[in-house]
Amino acid sequence: MRLAPTRPMARQILTFAVVGVINTATYYGLYLLFLFRLPYLAAHVLAFALSMVGSFFLNAHFTYRTRPTWRKFLLFPLTNATNFLITTAGVYVIVDVLHAGNTLAPLLASAAAIPVTFVVSRTIMLPRDRGAPAQPPVR
């Protein structure tokens, strides 16, 4: 028997996607702006860090509807560690190995990290028992 995702989970996935689009647009705009003065990898790192702060607050408020705390804020970069590694390696491969140019490289490289980022961010942003199925009482 196949179980459909619960409504809160479906809403979270949809909202996470919308926040991701906003975050990606913010990142990409900053990346292009920083390219005027910085090498592409420095532009990527700085744009990534700044957009991650915005992503934290948007996901806390809209996606997971949870209060942002210092603990979550400090753990949130862990959710993006895999994303950062995948996108950075992807940008490097696209630009330096494939010689495909640095303008669209970050957008292409980021697609593979999205599902992992959702799972890890959900784990950090929500209490452990909130998403778990209800357990029958022990008698």
mmCIF file with all atom_site columns, C-alpha atoms in Angstrom:
data_model
loop_
_atom_site.group_PDB
_atom_site.id
_atom_site.type_symbol
_atom_site.label_atom_id
_atom_site.label_alt_id
_atom_site.label_comp_id
_atom_site.label_asym_id
_atom_site.label_entity_id
_atom_site.label_seq_id
_atom_site.pdbx_PDB_ins_code
_atom_site.Cartn_x
_atom_site.Cartn_y
_atom_site.Cartn_z
_atom_site.occupancy
_atom_site.B_iso_or_equiv
_atom_site.pdbx_formal_charge
_atom_site.auth_seq_id
_atom_site.auth_comp_id
_atom_site.auth_asym_id
_atom_site.auth_atom_id
_atom_site.pdbx_PDB_model_num
ATOM 1   C CA . MET A 1 1   ? 0.000  0.000  0.000   1.00 0.00 ? 1   MET A CA 1
ATOM 2   C CA . ARG A 1 2   ? 1.398  3.387  -0.990  1.00 0.00 ? 2   ARG A CA 1
ATOM 3   C CA . LEU A 1 3   ? 0.950  6.245  1.433   1.00 0.00 ? 3   LEU A CA 1
ATOM 4   C CA . ALA A 1 4   ? 0.409  9.759  0.135   1.00 0.00 ? 4   ALA A CA 1
ATOM 5   C CA . PRO A 1 5   ? 2.377  12.539 1.808   1.00 0.00 ? 5   PRO A CA 1
ATOM 6   C CA . THR A 1 6   ? 0.528  14.305 4.577   1.00 0.00 ? 6   THR A CA 1
ATOM 7   C CA . ARG A 1 7   ? -0.829 17.752 3.874   1.00 0.00 ? 7   ARG A CA 1
ATOM 8   C CA . PRO A 1 8   ? 1.729  19.467 6.122   1.00 0.00 ? 8   PRO A CA 1
ATOM 9   C CA . MET A 1 9   ? 4.543  17.638 4.317   1.00 0.00 ? 9   MET A CA 1
ATOM 10  C CA . ALA A 1 10  ? 3.134  18.526 0.885   1.00 0.00 ? 10  ALA A CA 1
ATOM 11  C CA . ARG A 1 11  ? 2.791  22.170 1.954   1.00 0.00 ? 11  ARG A CA 1
ATOM 12  C CA . GLN A 1 12  ? 6.350  22.145 3.274   1.00 0.00 ? 12  GLN A CA 1
ATOM 13  C CA . ILE A 1 13  ? 7.707  20.712 0.028   1.00 0.00 ? 13  ILE A CA 1
ATOM 14  C CA . LEU A 1 14  ? 5.842  23.309 -2.041  1.00 0.00 ? 14  LEU A CA 1
ATOM 15  C CA . THR A 1 15  ? 6.871  26.191 0.224   1.00 0.00 ? 15  THR A CA 1
ATOM 16  C CA . PHE A 1 16  ? 10.460 24.909 0.328   1.00 0.00 ? 16  PHE A CA 1
ATOM 17  C CA . ALA A 1 17  ? 10.469 24.987 -3.474  1.00 0.00 ? 17  ALA A CA 1
ATOM 18  C CA . VAL A 1 18  ? 9.149  28.576 -3.568  1.00 0.00 ? 18  VAL A CA 1
ATOM 19  C CA . VAL A 1 19  ? 11.694 29.687 -0.950  1.00 0.00 ? 19  VAL A CA 1
ATOM 20  C CA . GLY A 1 20  ? 14.335 27.871 -2.979  1.00 0.00 ? 20  GLY A CA 1
ATOM 21  C CA . VAL A 1 21  ? 13.416 29.829 -6.095  1.00 0.00 ? 21  VAL A CA 1
ATOM 22  C CA . ILE A 1 22  ? 13.600 33.103 -4.146  1.00 0.00 ? 22  ILE A CA 1
ATOM 23  C CA . ASN A 1 23  ? 16.876 32.042 -2.549  1.00 0.00 ? 23  ASN A CA 1
ATOM 24  C CA . THR A 1 24  ? 18.330 30.984 -5.897  1.00 0.00 ? 24  THR A CA 1
ATOM 25  C CA . ALA A 1 25  ? 17.336 34.289 -7.504  1.00 0.00 ? 25  ALA A CA 1
ATOM 26  C CA . THR A 1 26  ? 18.892 36.194 -4.606  1.00 0.00 ? 26  THR A CA 1
ATOM 27  C CA . TYR A 1 27  ? 22.047 34.089 -4.792  1.00 0.00 ? 27  TYR A CA 1
ATOM 28  C CA . TYR A 1 28  ? 22.324 34.427 -8.560  1.00 0.00 ? 28  TYR A CA 1
ATOM 29  C CA . GLY A 1 29  ? 21.777 38.205 -8.502  1.00 0.00 ? 29  GLY A CA 1
ATOM 30  C CA . LEU A 1 30  ? 24.447 38.594 -5.837  1.00 0.00 ? 30  LEU A CA 1
ATOM 31  C CA . TYR A 1 31  ? 26.772 36.232 -7.728  1.00 0.00 ? 31  TYR A CA 1
ATOM 32  C CA . LEU A 1 32  ? 26.467 38.297 -10.911 1.00 0.00 ? 32  LEU A CA 1
ATOM 33  C CA . LEU A 1 33  ? 26.961 41.528 -8.954  1.00 0.00 ? 33  LEU A CA 1
ATOM 34  C CA . PHE A 1 34  ? 30.066 40.206 -7.190  1.00 0.00 ? 34  PHE A CA 1
ATOM 35  C CA . LEU A 1 35  ? 31.512 38.951 -10.500 1.00 0.00 ? 35  LEU A CA 1
ATOM 36  C CA . PHE A 1 36  ? 32.226 42.591 -11.380 1.00 0.00 ? 36  PHE A CA 1
ATOM 37  C CA . ARG A 1 37  ? 34.880 42.746 -8.654  1.00 0.00 ? 37  ARG A CA 1
ATOM 38  C CA . LEU A 1 38  ? 35.708 39.190 -7.580  1.00 0.00 ? 38  LEU A CA 1
ATOM 39  C CA . PRO A 1 39  ? 36.894 35.928 -9.154  1.00 0.00 ? 39  PRO A CA 1
ATOM 40  C CA . TYR A 1 40  ? 34.008 33.537 -9.802  1.00 0.00 ? 40  TYR A CA 1
ATOM 41  C CA . LEU A 1 41  ? 34.704 31.242 -6.818  1.00 0.00 ? 41  LEU A CA 1
ATOM 42  C CA . ALA A 1 42  ? 34.895 34.173 -4.388  1.00 0.00 ? 42  ALA A CA 1
ATOM 43  C CA . ALA A 1 43  ? 31.676 35.585 -5.885  1.00 0.00 ? 43  ALA A CA 1
ATOM 44  C CA . HIS A 1 44  ? 30.053 32.171 -5.457  1.00 0.00 ? 44  HIS A CA 1
ATOM 45  C CA . VAL A 1 45  ? 31.112 31.773 -1.808  1.00 0.00 ? 45  VAL A CA 1
ATOM 46  C CA . LEU A 1 46  ? 30.040 35.284 -0.764  1.00 0.00 ? 46  LEU A CA 1
ATOM 47  C CA . ALA A 1 47  ? 26.701 35.123 -2.602  1.00 0.00 ? 47  ALA A CA 1
ATOM 48  C CA . PHE A 1 48  ? 26.060 31.667 -1.153  1.00 0.00 ? 48  PHE A CA 1
ATOM 49  C CA . ALA A 1 49  ? 26.717 32.807 2.434   1.00 0.00 ? 49  ALA A CA 1
ATOM 50  C CA . LEU A 1 50  ? 24.497 35.875 2.172   1.00 0.00 ? 50  LEU A CA 1
ATOM 51  C CA . SER A 1 51  ? 21.626 34.052 0.514   1.00 0.00 ? 51  SER A CA 1
ATOM 52  C CA . MET A 1 52  ? 21.820 31.291 3.145   1.00 0.00 ? 52  MET A CA 1
ATOM 53  C CA . VAL A 1 53  ? 20.963 33.798 5.891   1.00 0.00 ? 53  VAL A CA 1
ATOM 54  C CA . GLY A 1 54  ? 17.857 34.857 3.985   1.00 0.00 ? 54  GLY A CA 1
ATOM 55  C CA . SER A 1 55  ? 16.974 31.237 3.320   1.00 0.00 ? 55  SER A CA 1
ATOM 56  C CA . PHE A 1 56  ? 17.099 30.441 7.029   1.00 0.00 ? 56  PHE A CA 1
ATOM 57  C CA . PHE A 1 57  ? 14.563 33.117 7.948   1.00 0.00 ? 57  PHE A CA 1
ATOM 58  C CA . LEU A 1 58  ? 12.249 32.396 5.006   1.00 0.00 ? 58  LEU A CA 1
ATOM 59  C CA . ASN A 1 59  ? 12.257 28.657 5.738   1.00 0.00 ? 59  ASN A CA 1
ATOM 60  C CA . ALA A 1 60  ? 11.737 29.169 9.465   1.00 0.00 ? 60  ALA A CA 1
ATOM 61  C CA . HIS A 1 61  ? 8.783  31.496 8.923   1.00 0.00 ? 61  HIS A CA 1
ATOM 62  C CA . PHE A 1 62  ? 7.069  30.132 5.817   1.00 0.00 ? 62  PHE A CA 1
ATOM 63  C CA . THR A 1 63  ? 8.174  26.543 5.236   1.00 0.00 ? 63  THR A CA 1
ATOM 64  C CA . TYR A 1 64  ? 8.360  25.071 8.726   1.00 0.00 ? 64  TYR A CA 1
ATOM 65  C CA . ARG A 1 65  ? 6.415  27.724 10.661  1.00 0.00 ? 65  ARG A CA 1
ATOM 66  C CA . THR A 1 66  ? 8.830  27.549 13.521  1.00 0.00 ? 66  THR A CA 1
ATOM 67  C CA . ARG A 1 67  ? 10.463 30.164 15.675  1.00 0.00 ? 67  ARG A CA 1
ATOM 68  C CA . PRO A 1 68  ? 13.988 30.988 14.526  1.00 0.00 ? 68  PRO A CA 1
ATOM 69  C CA . THR A 1 69  ? 16.440 30.368 17.340  1.00 0.00 ? 69  THR A CA 1
ATOM 70  C CA . TRP A 1 70  ? 20.182 30.831 17.642  1.00 0.00 ? 70  TRP A CA 1
ATOM 71  C CA . ARG A 1 71  ? 20.574 27.050 17.869  1.00 0.00 ? 71  ARG A CA 1
ATOM 72  C CA . LYS A 1 72  ? 18.708 26.500 14.586  1.00 0.00 ? 72  LYS A CA 1
ATOM 73  C CA . PHE A 1 73  ? 20.531 29.428 12.985  1.00 0.00 ? 73  PHE A CA 1
ATOM 74  C CA . LEU A 1 74  ? 23.891 27.982 13.976  1.00 0.00 ? 74  LEU A CA 1
ATOM 75  C CA . LEU A 1 75  ? 22.899 24.485 12.769  1.00 0.00 ? 75  LEU A CA 1
ATOM 76  C CA . PHE A 1 76  ? 21.301 25.717 9.541   1.00 0.00 ? 76  PHE A CA 1
ATOM 77  C CA . PRO A 1 77  ? 24.615 25.998 7.682   1.00 0.00 ? 77  PRO A CA 1
ATOM 78  C CA . LEU A 1 78  ? 24.943 22.238 8.135   1.00 0.00 ? 78  LEU A CA 1
ATOM 79  C CA . THR A 1 79  ? 21.856 21.877 5.964   1.00 0.00 ? 79  THR A CA 1
ATOM 80  C CA . ASN A 1 80  ? 23.660 23.706 3.233   1.00 0.00 ? 80  ASN A CA 1
ATOM 81  C CA . ALA A 1 81  ? 27.029 21.981 3.620   1.00 0.00 ? 81  ALA A CA 1
ATOM 82  C CA . THR A 1 82  ? 26.104 19.274 1.122   1.00 0.00 ? 82  THR A CA 1
ATOM 83  C CA . ASN A 1 83  ? 24.498 21.849 -1.142  1.00 0.00 ? 83  ASN A CA 1
ATOM 84  C CA . PHE A 1 84  ? 27.611 24.011 -0.923  1.00 0.00 ? 84  PHE A CA 1
ATOM 85  C CA . LEU A 1 85  ? 29.981 21.149 -1.695  1.00 0.00 ? 85  LEU A CA 1
ATOM 86  C CA . ILE A 1 86  ? 27.900 19.891 -4.618  1.00 0.00 ? 86  ILE A CA 1
ATOM 87  C CA . THR A 1 87  ? 27.358 23.327 -6.134  1.00 0.00 ? 87  THR A CA 1
ATOM 88  C CA . THR A 1 88  ? 30.965 24.419 -5.631  1.00 0.00 ? 88  THR A CA 1
ATOM 89  C CA . ALA A 1 89  ? 32.305 21.232 -7.203  1.00 0.00 ? 89  ALA A CA 1
ATOM 90  C CA . GLY A 1 90  ? 29.739 21.579 -9.982  1.00 0.00 ? 90  GLY A CA 1
ATOM 91  C CA . VAL A 1 91  ? 30.674 25.202 -10.674 1.00 0.00 ? 91  VAL A CA 1
ATOM 92  C CA . TYR A 1 92  ? 34.347 24.222 -10.799 1.00 0.00 ? 92  TYR A CA 1
ATOM 93  C CA . VAL A 1 93  ? 33.713 21.300 -13.146 1.00 0.00 ? 93  VAL A CA 1
ATOM 94  C CA . ILE A 1 94  ? 31.466 23.339 -15.450 1.00 0.00 ? 94  ILE A CA 1
ATOM 95  C CA . VAL A 1 95  ? 33.832 26.328 -15.603 1.00 0.00 ? 95  VAL A CA 1
ATOM 96  C CA . ASP A 1 96  ? 37.340 24.839 -15.373 1.00 0.00 ? 96  ASP A CA 1
ATOM 97  C CA . VAL A 1 97  ? 36.888 21.299 -16.667 1.00 0.00 ? 97  VAL A CA 1
ATOM 98  C CA . LEU A 1 98  ? 34.124 21.653 -19.252 1.00 0.00 ? 98  LEU A CA 1
ATOM 99  C CA . HIS A 1 99  ? 34.973 25.293 -20.114 1.00 0.00 ? 99  HIS A CA 1
ATOM 100 C CA . ALA A 1 100 ? 31.260 26.055 -20.387 1.00 0.00 ? 100 ALA A CA 1
ATOM 101 C CA . GLY A 1 101 ? 31.427 29.569 -18.925 1.00 0.00 ? 101 GLY A CA 1
ATOM 102 C CA . ASN A 1 102 ? 30.747 30.978 -15.478 1.00 0.00 ? 102 ASN A CA 1
ATOM 103 C CA . THR A 1 103 ? 27.404 32.733 -15.979 1.00 0.00 ? 103 THR A CA 1
ATOM 104 C CA . LEU A 1 104 ? 24.990 29.787 -15.828 1.00 0.00 ? 104 LEU A CA 1
ATOM 105 C CA . ALA A 1 105 ? 27.283 27.364 -13.988 1.00 0.00 ? 105 ALA A CA 1
ATOM 106 C CA . PRO A 1 106 ? 25.797 27.931 -10.490 1.00 0.00 ? 106 PRO A CA 1
ATOM 107 C CA . LEU A 1 107 ? 22.234 27.349 -11.680 1.00 0.00 ? 107 LEU A CA 1
ATOM 108 C CA . LEU A 1 108 ? 23.164 24.099 -13.378 1.00 0.00 ? 108 LEU A CA 1
ATOM 109 C CA . ALA A 1 109 ? 25.249 22.864 -10.457 1.00 0.00 ? 109 ALA A CA 1
ATOM 110 C CA . SER A 1 110 ? 22.621 23.528 -7.779  1.00 0.00 ? 110 SER A CA 1
ATOM 111 C CA . ALA A 1 111 ? 19.889 21.207 -9.085  1.00 0.00 ? 111 ALA A CA 1
ATOM 112 C CA . ALA A 1 112 ? 21.407 17.982 -7.728  1.00 0.00 ? 112 ALA A CA 1
ATOM 113 C CA . ALA A 1 113 ? 21.578 19.226 -4.126  1.00 0.00 ? 113 ALA A CA 1
ATOM 114 C CA . ILE A 1 114 ? 17.944 20.300 -3.663  1.00 0.00 ? 114 ILE A CA 1
ATOM 115 C CA . PRO A 1 115 ? 16.394 17.036 -2.337  1.00 0.00 ? 115 PRO A CA 1
ATOM 116 C CA . VAL A 1 116 ? 19.195 16.488 0.170   1.00 0.00 ? 116 VAL A CA 1
ATOM 117 C CA . THR A 1 117 ? 18.939 20.074 1.395   1.00 0.00 ? 117 THR A CA 1
ATOM 118 C CA . PHE A 1 118 ? 15.188 19.674 2.055   1.00 0.00 ? 118 PHE A CA 1
ATOM 119 C CA . VAL A 1 119 ? 15.614 16.516 4.129   1.00 0.00 ? 119 VAL A CA 1
ATOM 120 C CA . VAL A 1 120 ? 18.466 17.910 6.199   1.00 0.00 ? 120 VAL A CA 1
ATOM 121 C CA . SER A 1 121 ? 16.833 21.313 6.739   1.00 0.00 ? 121 SER A CA 1
ATOM 122 C CA . ARG A 1 122 ? 13.570 19.695 7.825   1.00 0.00 ? 122 ARG A CA 1
ATOM 123 C CA . THR A 1 123 ? 15.470 17.588 10.340  1.00 0.00 ? 123 THR A CA 1
ATOM 124 C CA . ILE A 1 124 ? 17.144 20.650 11.858  1.00 0.00 ? 124 ILE A CA 1
ATOM 125 C CA . MET A 1 125 ? 14.209 23.059 11.749  1.00 0.00 ? 125 MET A CA 1
ATOM 126 C CA . LEU A 1 126 ? 11.530 20.801 13.209  1.00 0.00 ? 126 LEU A CA 1
ATOM 127 C CA . PRO A 1 127 ? 11.517 19.020 16.560  1.00 0.00 ? 127 PRO A CA 1
ATOM 128 C CA . ARG A 1 128 ? 12.105 15.295 16.178  1.00 0.00 ? 128 ARG A CA 1
ATOM 129 C CA . ASP A 1 129 ? 8.639  14.229 17.306  1.00 0.00 ? 129 ASP A CA 1
ATOM 130 C CA . ARG A 1 130 ? 6.698  16.782 15.223  1.00 0.00 ? 130 ARG A CA 1
ATOM 131 C CA . GLY A 1 131 ? 6.969  14.882 11.946  1.00 0.00 ? 131 GLY A CA 1
ATOM 132 C CA . ALA A 1 132 ? 6.840  11.384 13.449  1.00 0.00 ? 132 ALA A CA 1
ATOM 133 C CA . PRO A 1 133 ? 3.684  9.293  13.304  1.00 0.00 ? 133 PRO A CA 1
ATOM 134 C CA . ALA A 1 134 ? 1.743  9.036  16.537  1.00 0.00 ? 134 ALA A CA 1
ATOM 135 C CA . GLN A 1 135 ? 2.717  6.058  18.684  1.00 0.00 ? 135 GLN A CA 1
ATOM 136 C CA . PRO A 1 136 ? 0.037  4.148  20.598  1.00 0.00 ? 136 PRO A CA 1
ATOM 137 C CA . PRO A 1 137 ? 0.330  4.534  24.384  1.00 0.00 ? 137 PRO A CA 1
ATOM 138 C CA . VAL A 1 138 ? 2.246  1.823  26.207  1.00 0.00 ? 138 VAL A CA 1
ATOM 139 C CA . ARG A 1 139 ? 0.005  -0.181 28.522  1.00 0.00 ? 139 ARG A CA 1
#
